[in-house]
Tab-separated table of C-alpha atoms in Angstrom:
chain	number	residue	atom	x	y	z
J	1	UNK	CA	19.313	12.764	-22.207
J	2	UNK	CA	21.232	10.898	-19.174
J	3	UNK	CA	18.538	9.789	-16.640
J	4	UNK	CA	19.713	8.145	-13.182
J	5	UNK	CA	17.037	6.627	-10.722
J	6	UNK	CA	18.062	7.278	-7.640
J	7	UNK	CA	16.097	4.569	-5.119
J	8	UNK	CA	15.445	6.157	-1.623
J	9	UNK	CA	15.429	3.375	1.223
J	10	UNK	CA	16.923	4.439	4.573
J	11	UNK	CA	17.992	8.038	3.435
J	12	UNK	CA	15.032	10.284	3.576
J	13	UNK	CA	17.227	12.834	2.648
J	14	UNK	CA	18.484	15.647	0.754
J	15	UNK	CA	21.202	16.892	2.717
J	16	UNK	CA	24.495	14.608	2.775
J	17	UNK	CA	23.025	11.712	0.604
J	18	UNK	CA	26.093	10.684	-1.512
J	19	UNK	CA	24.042	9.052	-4.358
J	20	UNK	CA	21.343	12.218	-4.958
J	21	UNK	CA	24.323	14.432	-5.077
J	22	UNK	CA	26.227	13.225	-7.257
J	23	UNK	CA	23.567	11.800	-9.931
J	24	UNK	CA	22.656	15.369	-9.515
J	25	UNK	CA	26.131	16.569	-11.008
J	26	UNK	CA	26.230	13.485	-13.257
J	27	UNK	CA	23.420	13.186	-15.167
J	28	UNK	CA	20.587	15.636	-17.024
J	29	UNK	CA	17.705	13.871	-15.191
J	30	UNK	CA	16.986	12.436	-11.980
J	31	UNK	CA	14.322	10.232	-10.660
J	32	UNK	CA	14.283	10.250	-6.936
J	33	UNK	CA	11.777	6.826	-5.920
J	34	UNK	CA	10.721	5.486	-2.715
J	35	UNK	CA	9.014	2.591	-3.041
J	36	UNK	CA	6.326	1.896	-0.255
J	37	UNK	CA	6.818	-1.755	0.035
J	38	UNK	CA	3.192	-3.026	1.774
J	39	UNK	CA	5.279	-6.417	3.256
J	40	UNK	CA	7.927	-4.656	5.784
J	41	UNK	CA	5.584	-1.606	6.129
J	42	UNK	CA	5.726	-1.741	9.907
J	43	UNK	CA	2.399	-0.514	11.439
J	44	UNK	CA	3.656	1.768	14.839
J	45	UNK	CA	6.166	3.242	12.238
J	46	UNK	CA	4.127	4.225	9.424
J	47	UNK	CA	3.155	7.583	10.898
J	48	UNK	CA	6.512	8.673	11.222
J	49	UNK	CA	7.586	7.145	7.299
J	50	UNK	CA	4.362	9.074	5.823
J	51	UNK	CA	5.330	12.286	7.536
J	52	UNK	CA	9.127	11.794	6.077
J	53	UNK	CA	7.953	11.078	3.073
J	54	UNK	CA	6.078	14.290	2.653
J	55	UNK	CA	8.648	16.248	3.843
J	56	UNK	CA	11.316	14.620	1.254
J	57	UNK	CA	8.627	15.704	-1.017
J	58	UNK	CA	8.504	19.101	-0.456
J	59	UNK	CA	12.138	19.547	-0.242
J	60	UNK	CA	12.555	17.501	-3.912
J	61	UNK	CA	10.070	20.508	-5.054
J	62	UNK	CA	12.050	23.342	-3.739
J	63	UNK	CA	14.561	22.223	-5.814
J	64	UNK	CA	12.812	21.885	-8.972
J	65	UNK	CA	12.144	17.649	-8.542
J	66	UNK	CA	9.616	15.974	-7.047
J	67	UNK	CA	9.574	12.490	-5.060
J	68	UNK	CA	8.266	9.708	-7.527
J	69	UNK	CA	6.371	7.140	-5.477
J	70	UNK	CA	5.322	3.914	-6.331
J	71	UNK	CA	4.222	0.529	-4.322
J	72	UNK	CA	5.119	-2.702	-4.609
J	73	UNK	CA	8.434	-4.494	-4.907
J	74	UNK	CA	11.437	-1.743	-4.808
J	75	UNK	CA	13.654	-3.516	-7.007
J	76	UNK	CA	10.740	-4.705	-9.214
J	77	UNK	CA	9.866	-1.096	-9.360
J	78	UNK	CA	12.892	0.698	-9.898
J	79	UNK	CA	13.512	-1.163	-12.507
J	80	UNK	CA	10.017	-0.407	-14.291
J	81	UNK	CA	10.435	2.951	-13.911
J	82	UNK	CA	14.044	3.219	-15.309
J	83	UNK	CA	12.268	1.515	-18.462
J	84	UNK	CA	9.265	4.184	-18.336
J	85	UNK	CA	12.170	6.849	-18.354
J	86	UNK	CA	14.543	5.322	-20.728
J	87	UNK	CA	17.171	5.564	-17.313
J	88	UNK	CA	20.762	3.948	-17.866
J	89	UNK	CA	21.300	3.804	-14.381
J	90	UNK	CA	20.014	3.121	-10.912
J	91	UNK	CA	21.524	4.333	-7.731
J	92	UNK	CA	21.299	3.273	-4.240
J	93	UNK	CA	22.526	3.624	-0.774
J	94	UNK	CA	23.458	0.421	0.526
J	95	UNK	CA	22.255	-1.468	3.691
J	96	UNK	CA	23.065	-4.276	6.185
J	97	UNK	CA	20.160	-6.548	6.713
J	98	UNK	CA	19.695	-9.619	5.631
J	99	UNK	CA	16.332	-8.415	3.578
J	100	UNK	CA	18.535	-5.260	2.367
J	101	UNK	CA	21.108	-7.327	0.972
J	102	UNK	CA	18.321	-9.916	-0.802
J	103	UNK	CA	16.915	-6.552	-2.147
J	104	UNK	CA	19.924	-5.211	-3.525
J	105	UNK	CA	20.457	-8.562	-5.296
J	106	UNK	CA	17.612	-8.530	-6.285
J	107	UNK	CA	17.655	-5.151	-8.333
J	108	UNK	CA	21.501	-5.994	-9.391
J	109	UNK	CA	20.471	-9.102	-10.968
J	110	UNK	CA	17.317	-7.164	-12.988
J	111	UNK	CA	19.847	-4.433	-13.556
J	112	UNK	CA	22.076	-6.684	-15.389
J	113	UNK	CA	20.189	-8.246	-17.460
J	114	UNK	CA	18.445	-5.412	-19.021
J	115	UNK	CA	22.161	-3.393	-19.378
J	116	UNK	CA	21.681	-0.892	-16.420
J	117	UNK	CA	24.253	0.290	-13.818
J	118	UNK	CA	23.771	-0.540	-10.485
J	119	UNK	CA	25.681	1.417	-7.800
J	120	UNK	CA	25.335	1.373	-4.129
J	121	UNK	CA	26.833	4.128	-2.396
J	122	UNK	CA	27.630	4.632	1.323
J	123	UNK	CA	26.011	7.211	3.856
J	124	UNK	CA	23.240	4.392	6.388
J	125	UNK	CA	26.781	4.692	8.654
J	126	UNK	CA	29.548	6.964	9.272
J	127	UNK	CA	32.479	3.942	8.278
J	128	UNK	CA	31.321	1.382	5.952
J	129	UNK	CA	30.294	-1.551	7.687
J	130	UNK	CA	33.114	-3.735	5.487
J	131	UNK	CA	36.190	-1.049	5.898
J	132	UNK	CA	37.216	-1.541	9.075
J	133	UNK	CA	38.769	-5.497	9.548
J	134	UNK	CA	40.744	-6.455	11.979
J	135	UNK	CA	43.643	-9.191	11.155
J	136	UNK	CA	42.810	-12.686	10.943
J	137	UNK	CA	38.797	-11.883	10.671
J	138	UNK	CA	36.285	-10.394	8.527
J	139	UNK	CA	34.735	-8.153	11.558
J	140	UNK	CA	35.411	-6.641	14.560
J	141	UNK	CA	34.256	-8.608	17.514
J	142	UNK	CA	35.132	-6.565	20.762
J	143	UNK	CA	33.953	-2.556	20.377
J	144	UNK	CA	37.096	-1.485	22.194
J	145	UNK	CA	39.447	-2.188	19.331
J	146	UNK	CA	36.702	-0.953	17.037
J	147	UNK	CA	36.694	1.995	18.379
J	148	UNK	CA	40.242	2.561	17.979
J	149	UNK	CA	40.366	1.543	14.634
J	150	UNK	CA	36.916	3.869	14.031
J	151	UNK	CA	38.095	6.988	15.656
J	152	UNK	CA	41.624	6.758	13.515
J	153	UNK	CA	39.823	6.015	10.525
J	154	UNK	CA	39.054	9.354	7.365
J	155	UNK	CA	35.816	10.227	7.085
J	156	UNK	CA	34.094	11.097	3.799
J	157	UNK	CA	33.058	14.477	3.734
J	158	UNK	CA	29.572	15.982	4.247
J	159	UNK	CA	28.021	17.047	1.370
J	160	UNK	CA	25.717	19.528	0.858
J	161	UNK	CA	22.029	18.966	-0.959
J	162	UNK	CA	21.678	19.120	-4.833
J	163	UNK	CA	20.873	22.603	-6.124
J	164	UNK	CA	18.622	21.609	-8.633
J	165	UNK	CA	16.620	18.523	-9.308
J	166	UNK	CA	15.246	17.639	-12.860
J	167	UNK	CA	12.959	15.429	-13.536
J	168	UNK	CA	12.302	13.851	-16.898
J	169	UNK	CA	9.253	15.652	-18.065
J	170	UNK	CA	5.788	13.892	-18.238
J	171	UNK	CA	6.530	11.488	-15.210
J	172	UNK	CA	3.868	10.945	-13.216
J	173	UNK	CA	5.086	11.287	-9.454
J	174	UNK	CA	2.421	9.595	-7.631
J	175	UNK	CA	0.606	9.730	-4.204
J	176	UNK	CA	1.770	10.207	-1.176
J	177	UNK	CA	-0.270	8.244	1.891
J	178	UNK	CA	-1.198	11.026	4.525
J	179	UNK	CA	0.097	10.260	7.781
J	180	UNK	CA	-2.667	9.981	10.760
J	181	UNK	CA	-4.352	12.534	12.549
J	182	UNK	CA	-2.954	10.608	15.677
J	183	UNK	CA	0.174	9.439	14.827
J	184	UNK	CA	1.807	7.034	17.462
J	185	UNK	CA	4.936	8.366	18.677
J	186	UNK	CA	7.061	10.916	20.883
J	187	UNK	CA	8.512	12.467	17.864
J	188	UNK	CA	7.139	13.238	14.443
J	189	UNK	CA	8.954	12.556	10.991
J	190	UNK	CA	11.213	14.518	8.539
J	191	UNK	CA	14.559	15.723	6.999
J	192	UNK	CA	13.235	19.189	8.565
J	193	UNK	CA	12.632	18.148	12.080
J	194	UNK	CA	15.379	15.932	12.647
J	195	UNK	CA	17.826	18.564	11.776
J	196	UNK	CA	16.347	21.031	13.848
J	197	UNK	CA	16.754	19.008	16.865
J	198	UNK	CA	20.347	17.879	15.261
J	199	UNK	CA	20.611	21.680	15.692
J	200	UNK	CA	19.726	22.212	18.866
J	201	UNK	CA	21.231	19.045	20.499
J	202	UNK	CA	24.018	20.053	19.357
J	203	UNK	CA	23.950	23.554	20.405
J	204	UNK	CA	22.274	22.907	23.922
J	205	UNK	CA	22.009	19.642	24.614
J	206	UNK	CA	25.616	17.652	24.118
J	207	UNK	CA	27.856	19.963	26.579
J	208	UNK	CA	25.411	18.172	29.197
J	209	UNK	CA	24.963	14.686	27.977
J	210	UNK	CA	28.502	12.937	30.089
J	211	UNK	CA	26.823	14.119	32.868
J	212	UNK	CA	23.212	13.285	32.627
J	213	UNK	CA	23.150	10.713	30.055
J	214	UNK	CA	22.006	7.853	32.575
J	215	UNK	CA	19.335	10.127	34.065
J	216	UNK	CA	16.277	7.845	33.112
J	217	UNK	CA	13.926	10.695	33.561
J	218	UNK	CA	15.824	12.724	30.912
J	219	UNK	CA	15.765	13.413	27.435
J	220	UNK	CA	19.301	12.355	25.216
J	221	UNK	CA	19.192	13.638	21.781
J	222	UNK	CA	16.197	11.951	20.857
J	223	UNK	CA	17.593	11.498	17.224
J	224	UNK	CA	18.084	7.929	17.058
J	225	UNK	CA	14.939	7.579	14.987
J	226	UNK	CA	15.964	10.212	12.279
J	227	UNK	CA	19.047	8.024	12.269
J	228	UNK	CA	17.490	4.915	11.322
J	229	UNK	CA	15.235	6.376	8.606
J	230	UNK	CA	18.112	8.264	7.501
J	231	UNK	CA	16.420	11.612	8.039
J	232	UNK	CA	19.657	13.002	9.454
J	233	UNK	CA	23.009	11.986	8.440
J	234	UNK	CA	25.032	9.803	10.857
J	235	UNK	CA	28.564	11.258	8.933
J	236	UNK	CA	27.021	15.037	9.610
J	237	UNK	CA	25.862	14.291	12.964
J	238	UNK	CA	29.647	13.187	13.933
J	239	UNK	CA	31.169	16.246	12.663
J	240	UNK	CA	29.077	18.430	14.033
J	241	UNK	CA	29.814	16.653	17.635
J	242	UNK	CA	33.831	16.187	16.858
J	243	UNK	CA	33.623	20.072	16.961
J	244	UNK	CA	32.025	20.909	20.374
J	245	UNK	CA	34.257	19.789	23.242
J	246	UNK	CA	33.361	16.889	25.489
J	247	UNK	CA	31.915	15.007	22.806
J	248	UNK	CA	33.612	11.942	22.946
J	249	UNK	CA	30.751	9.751	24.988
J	250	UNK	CA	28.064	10.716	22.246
J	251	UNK	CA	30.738	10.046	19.711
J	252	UNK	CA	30.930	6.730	21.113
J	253	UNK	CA	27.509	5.823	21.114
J	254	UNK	CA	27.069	6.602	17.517
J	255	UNK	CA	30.278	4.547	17.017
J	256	UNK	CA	28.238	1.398	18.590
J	257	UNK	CA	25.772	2.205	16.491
J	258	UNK	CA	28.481	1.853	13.638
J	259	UNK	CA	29.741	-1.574	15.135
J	260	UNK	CA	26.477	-3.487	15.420
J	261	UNK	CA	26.095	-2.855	11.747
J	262	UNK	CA	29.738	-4.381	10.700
J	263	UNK	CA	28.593	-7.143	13.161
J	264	UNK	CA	25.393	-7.202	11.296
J	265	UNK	CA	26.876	-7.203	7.832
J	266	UNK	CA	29.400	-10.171	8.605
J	267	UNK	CA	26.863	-12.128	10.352
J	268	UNK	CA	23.152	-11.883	8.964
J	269	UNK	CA	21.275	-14.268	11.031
J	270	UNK	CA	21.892	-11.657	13.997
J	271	UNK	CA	18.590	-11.373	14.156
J	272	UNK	CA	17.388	-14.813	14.788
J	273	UNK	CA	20.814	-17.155	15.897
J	274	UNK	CA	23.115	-16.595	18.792
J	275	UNK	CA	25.963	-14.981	17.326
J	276	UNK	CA	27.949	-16.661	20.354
J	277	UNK	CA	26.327	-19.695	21.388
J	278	UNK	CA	26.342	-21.060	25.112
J	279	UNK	CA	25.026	-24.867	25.245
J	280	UNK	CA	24.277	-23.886	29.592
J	281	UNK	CA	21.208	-21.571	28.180
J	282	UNK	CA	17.920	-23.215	28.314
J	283	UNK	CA	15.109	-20.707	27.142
J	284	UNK	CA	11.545	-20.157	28.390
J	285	UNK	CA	9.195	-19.049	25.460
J	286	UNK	CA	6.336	-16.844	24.874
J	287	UNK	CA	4.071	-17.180	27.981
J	288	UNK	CA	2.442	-15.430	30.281
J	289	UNK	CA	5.712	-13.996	32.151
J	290	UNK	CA	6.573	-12.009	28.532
J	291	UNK	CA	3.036	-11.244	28.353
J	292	UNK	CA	3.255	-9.225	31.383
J	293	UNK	CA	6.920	-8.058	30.420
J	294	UNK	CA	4.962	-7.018	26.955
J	295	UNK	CA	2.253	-5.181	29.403
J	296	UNK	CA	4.158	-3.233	32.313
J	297	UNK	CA	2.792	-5.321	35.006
J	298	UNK	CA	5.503	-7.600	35.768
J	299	UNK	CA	5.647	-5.956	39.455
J	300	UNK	CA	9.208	-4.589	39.282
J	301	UNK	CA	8.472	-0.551	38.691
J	302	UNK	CA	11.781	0.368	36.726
J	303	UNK	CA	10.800	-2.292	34.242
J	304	UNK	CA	6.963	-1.225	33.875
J	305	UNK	CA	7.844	2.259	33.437
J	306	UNK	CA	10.399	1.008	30.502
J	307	UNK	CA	7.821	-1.157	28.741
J	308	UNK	CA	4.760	1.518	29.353
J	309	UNK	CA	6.738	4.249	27.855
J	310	UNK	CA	7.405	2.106	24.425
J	311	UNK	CA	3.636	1.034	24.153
J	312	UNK	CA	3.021	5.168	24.470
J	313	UNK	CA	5.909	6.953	23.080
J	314	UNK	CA	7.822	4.521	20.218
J	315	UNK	CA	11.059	4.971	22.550
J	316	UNK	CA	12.473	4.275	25.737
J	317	UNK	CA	15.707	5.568	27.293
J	318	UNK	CA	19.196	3.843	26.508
J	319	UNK	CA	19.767	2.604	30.050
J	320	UNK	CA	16.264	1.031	30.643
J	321	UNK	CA	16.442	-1.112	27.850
J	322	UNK	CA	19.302	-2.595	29.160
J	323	UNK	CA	17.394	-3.255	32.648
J	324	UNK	CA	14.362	-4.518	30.423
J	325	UNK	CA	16.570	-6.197	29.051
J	326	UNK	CA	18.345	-8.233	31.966
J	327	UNK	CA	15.489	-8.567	33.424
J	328	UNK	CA	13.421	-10.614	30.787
J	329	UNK	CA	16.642	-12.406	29.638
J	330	UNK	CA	18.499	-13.099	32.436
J	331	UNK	CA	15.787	-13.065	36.003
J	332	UNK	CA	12.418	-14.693	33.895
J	333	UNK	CA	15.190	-16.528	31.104
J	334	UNK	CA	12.942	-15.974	28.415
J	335	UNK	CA	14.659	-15.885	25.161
J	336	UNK	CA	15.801	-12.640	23.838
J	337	UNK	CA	14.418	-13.019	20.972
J	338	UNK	CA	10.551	-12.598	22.087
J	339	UNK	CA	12.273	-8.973	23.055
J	340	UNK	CA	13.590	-8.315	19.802
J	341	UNK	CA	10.307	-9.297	18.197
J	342	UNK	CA	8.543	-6.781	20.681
J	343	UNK	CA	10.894	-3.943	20.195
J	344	UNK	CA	10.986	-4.491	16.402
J	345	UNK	CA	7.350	-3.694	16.167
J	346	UNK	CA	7.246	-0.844	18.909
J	347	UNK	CA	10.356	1.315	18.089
J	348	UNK	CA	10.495	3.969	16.351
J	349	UNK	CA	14.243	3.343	15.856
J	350	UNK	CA	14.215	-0.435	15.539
J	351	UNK	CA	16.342	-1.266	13.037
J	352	UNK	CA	18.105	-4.834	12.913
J	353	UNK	CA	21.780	-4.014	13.510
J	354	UNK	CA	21.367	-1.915	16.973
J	355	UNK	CA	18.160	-3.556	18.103
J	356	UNK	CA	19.420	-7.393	17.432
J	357	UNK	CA	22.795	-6.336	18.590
J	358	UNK	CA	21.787	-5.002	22.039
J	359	UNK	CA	19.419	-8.019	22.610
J	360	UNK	CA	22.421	-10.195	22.478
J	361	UNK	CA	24.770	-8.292	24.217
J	362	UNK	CA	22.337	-8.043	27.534
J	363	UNK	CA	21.231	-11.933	26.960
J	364	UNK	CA	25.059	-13.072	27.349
J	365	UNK	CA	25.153	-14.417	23.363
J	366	UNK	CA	26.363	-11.690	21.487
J	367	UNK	CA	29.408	-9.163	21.804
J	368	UNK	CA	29.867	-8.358	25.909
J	369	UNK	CA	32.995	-9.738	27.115
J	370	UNK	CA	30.970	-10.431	30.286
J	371	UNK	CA	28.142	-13.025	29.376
J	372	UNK	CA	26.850	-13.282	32.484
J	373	UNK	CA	26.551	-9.494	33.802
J	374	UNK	CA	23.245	-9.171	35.001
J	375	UNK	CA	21.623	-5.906	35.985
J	376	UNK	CA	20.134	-5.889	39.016
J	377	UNK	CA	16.948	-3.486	38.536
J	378	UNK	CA	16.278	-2.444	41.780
J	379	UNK	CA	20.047	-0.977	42.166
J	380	UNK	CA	19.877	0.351	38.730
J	381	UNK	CA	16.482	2.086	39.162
J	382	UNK	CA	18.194	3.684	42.958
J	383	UNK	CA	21.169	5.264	40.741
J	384	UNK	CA	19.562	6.529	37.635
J	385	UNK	CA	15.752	7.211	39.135
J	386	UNK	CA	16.859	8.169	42.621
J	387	UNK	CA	13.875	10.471	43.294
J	388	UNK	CA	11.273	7.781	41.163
J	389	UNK	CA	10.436	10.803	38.871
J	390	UNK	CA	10.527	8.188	36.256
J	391	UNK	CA	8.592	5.807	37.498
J	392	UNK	CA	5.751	7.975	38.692
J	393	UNK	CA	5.812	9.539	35.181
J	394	UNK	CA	5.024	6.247	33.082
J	395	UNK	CA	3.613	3.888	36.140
J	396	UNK	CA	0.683	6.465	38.123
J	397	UNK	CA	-0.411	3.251	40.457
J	398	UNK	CA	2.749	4.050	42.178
J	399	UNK	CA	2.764	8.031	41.960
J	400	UNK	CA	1.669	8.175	45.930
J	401	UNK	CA	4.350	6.340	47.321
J	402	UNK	CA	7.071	8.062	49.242
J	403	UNK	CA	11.003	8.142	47.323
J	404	UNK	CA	12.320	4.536	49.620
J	405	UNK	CA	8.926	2.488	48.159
J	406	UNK	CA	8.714	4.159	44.671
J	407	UNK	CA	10.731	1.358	43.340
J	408	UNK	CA	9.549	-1.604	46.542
J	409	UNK	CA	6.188	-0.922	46.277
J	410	UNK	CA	6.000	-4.722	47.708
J	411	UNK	CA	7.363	-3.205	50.920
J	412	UNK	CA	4.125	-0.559	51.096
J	413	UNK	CA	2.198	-1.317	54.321
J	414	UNK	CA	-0.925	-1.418	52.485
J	415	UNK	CA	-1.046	-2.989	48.879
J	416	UNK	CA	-0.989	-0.647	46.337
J	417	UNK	CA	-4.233	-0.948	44.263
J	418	UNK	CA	-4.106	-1.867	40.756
J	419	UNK	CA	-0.346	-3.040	40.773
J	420	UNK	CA	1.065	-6.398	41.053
J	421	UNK	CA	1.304	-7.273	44.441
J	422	UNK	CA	4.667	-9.011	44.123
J	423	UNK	CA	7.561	-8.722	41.356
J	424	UNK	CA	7.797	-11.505	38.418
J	425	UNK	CA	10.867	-13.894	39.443
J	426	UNK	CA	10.676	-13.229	43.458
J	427	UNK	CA	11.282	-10.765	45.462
J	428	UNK	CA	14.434	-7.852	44.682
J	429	UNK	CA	16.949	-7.037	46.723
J	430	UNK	CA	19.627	-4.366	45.958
């Protein structure tokens, strides 16, 4: 009997995953794996992997499969249990990240060697990061033309989940972890979650977004998470946008999201080099100014309320990591990459491309056209927290103060107890 393994990695999925569907069609048997790997297990995500997990797990068993887990090294693994199933092939969606790419060479050189296909299939983006080139370079640098060339570019279409899923018989599928009775995070995991609020976002929430998208005290789609573990499809969620009208800014934001990972793919140290180096930058490191960046208490409320809400909720609105941003990177000049390394362990959506890609953009070394924009946080927090509902909401030091102190608390009469008395950098002015 044919037997494929299909390896899960960032498609916790059953709907739209290219390689489950069609080993589903192709062979007699199929082996979905996941592979909990304990050295990139992050700890502030594991709640929301163990609660995907499970539900991959129960969908795999509507269907007739199961979810085979086993720990350890995933292509050490998937090869060991292509051997315990006498498997011919293993299957793969492929990634962008520098450990991704190590991993899937990893498991094509074992492949080889013992006589196995290895396949990687698309679906972690809606465009392959390596379709879209423009001439005379291997990526696009600039999103503008990328967008063009995006937007005018076929998409593959959505497919629906397997049927049926049969395993080989006698296979042990192995235990799950259970998630924690407090799990860390505004949102909780799953395939069946993240497509209800793909759902309803859709429904509801989108006709609104142009219009309120900046709002810091708002909601957005609050997907981006299901995104990065692949729990909703990026190809689906496009589609299902293209057809509502007024779509185009969301679009747009899922095509950056599409960029940073042909940016990624191209250049792998994103991560830890300046993908444009400037020799005029001269870095402060890790001391007690990003400690108190880290904390909320630098003094400048827009920013506390940003870092406050990660430490609680996993997340933080799109436009206040930007200001975070700016404001660690370009007022304290404390390298960016002490706020990758502090978003990579908070975020429930950190992944490399985005998080890596936005770090550079706001520090003036990666793809902005403008280096040296700055965002001023005081007139950013005035536009998009007008009425300080935000800042009340995630910094409660500050919840007395009247609308025209919210966000100058160091112009309060009286010092406000508990908070910084002045900002980090010197004093703000709009």
């Amino acid at each position: 009997m044919d037997t494929i393994v299909v390896l899960f990695n960032r498609d916790l999925r059953v709907h739209d995953h290219p390689a489950l569907a069609e080993a589903c069609v192709r062979a007699e048997r199929v082996v979905p794996l996941f592979v909990l790997d304990p050295a990139i297990e992050a700890r502030h995500r594991r709640d929301f992997l163990h609660e995907t997990l499970h539900d991959l797990r129960s969908s795999l068993r509507a269907r007739g499969g199961d979810l085979v887990v086993r720990r350890g090294d995933p292509a050490e693994e998937a090869v060991r249990v292509a051997g315990e199933t006498s498997a011919t092939r293993i299957w793969a969606g492929g990634d962008v990240s520098s450990l991704a790419r190590r991993r899937e060479g990893r498991l094509a050189g074992a492949c080889q060697a013992r006589r196995l296909e290895f396949r990687l299939f698309p679906g972690v983006t809606v465009v392959p990061p390596a379709a879209l080139t423009p001439s005379g370079g291997d990526h696009y640098r600039v999103f503008t033309p990328y967008w063009r060339a995006w937007s005018a570019t076929p998409r593959r279409p959505v497919l629906g989940p397997p049927e049926r899923v049969r395993l080989p018989d006698g296979l042990d599928p192995g235990d799950l972890p259970e998630p924690s009775s407090e799990p860390f995070g505004v949102v909780r995991g799953g395939e069946t979650e993240g497509r209800r609020r793909m759902a309803e976002w859709v429904d509801a929430g989108l006709a609104r977004y142009s219009g309120t998208r900046d709002r810091v005290a708002g909601r957005t789609s609050m997907l981006s998470a299901y995104l990065h573990f692949g729990c909703v499809s990026p190809t689906e969620l496009v589609e299902l946008a293209c057809a509502r009208p007024d779509a185009e800014d969301y679009v747009r934001q899922l095509c950056w999201r599409d960029f940073y990972y042909q940016v990624a793919y191209a250049f792998p140290d994103l991560g830890r080099r300046d993908y444009r180096p400037r020799a005029d930058l001269d870095w402060d490191g890790d001391g007690d100014a990003a400690a108190a960046w880290r904390e909320g208490v630098t003094g400048v409320p827009i920013v506390d309320a940003g870092m406050r809400q990660l430490r609680r909720e996993g997340w933080m609105h799109n436009r206040v990591r930007l200001i975070v941003g700016s404001y660690l990177t370009k007022r304290l000049r404390i390298d960016w990459r002490v706020g990758v390394d502090h978003f990579a362990e908070l975020l429930l959506d950190g992944d490399m491309p985005n998080n890596c890609g936005n770090w550079q953009w706001v520090a003036g070394t990666g793809n902005d056209t403008r280096p040296y924009r700055t965002l001023n946080p005081l007139r950013q927090a005035r536009r998009f927290d007008p009425d300080g509902e935000y800042v009340r909401r995630y910094v409660p030091e500050l919840a007395s103060l009247p609308d025209d102190l919210v966000h100058e608390p160091w112009r309060s009469p009286a010092p406000v107890r508990g908070y910084p008395p002045r900002p980090l950098g010197g004093e703000l002015r709009a």
